[in-house]
Amino acid sequence: MRDKIEAVEVKCPKCNRKQIVYIPKEPIPKCPDCGTQMVISELLDEGKSY
Ligand SMILES: [Zn+2]
């Protein structure tokens, strides 16, 4: 059984700081600069495999 991990780009709605997180392994983070809950801005579902 494999975990399905997806890379998503999240961004801060306040200062537009961007970050890549892997869900559901990582929670959507808060912005390290201003503490605002970041939102998903783009799904990066490229189907990469190694
Ligand atoms: Zn911010």
CSV table of C-alpha atoms and ligand atoms in Angstrom, one decimal:
chain,number,residue,atom,x,y,z
A,1,MET,CA,0.0,0.0,0.0
A,2,ARG,CA,1.4,3.3,-1.0
A,3,ASP,CA,0.8,6.8,0.3
A,4,LYS,CA,-0.4,9.2,-2.2
A,5,ILE,CA,1.4,12.4,-1.6
A,6,GLU,CA,0.7,15.5,-3.6
A,7,ALA,CA,2.8,18.6,-3.9
A,8,VAL,CA,0.9,21.8,-3.6
A,9,GLU,CA,1.9,25.4,-3.8
A,10,VAL,CA,0.6,27.4,-0.9
A,11,LYS,CA,0.7,31.1,-0.5
A,12,CYS,CA,0.1,33.7,2.1
A,13,PRO,CA,-2.9,35.9,1.1
A,14,LYS,CA,-1.3,38.8,3.0
A,15,CYS,CA,2.3,39.0,1.8
A,16,ASN,CA,2.2,36.5,-1.1
A,17,ARG,CA,5.0,34.4,0.3
A,18,LYS,CA,5.0,31.0,-1.5
A,19,GLN,CA,6.0,27.6,-0.3
A,20,ILE,CA,5.7,24.0,-1.5
A,21,VAL,CA,4.2,21.5,0.9
A,22,TYR,CA,3.3,17.8,0.5
A,23,ILE,CA,-0.2,16.8,1.5
A,24,PRO,CA,-1.5,14.9,3.4
A,25,LYS,CA,1.9,14.3,4.9
A,26,GLU,CA,2.4,18.0,5.9
A,27,PRO,CA,-0.3,20.4,7.2
A,28,ILE,CA,-0.9,23.6,5.4
A,29,PRO,CA,1.5,25.9,7.3
A,30,LYS,CA,1.1,29.4,8.6
A,31,CYS,CA,3.2,32.1,7.0
A,32,PRO,CA,6.5,32.4,8.9
A,33,ASP,CA,6.6,36.1,8.2
A,34,CYS,CA,3.2,37.3,9.4
A,35,GLY,CA,1.5,34.2,10.9
A,36,THR,CA,-1.5,34.2,8.5
A,37,GLN,CA,-2.9,30.8,7.6
A,38,MET,CA,-1.6,30.0,4.1
A,39,VAL,CA,-3.9,28.9,1.3
A,40,ILE,CA,-3.5,26.4,-1.5
A,41,SER,CA,-2.8,28.4,-4.7
A,42,GLU,CA,-1.9,25.6,-7.1
A,43,LEU,CA,-1.9,21.9,-7.3
A,44,LEU,CA,1.4,20.5,-8.7
A,45,ASP,CA,0.1,17.1,-9.7
A,46,GLU,CA,2.7,16.2,-12.3
A,47,GLY,CA,2.7,12.5,-11.6
A,48,LYS,CA,6.4,12.4,-10.9
A,49,SER,CA,7.8,9.1,-10.0
A,50,TYR,CA,11.3,7.9,-9.2
B,1,ZN,ZN,2.5,36.4,5.2
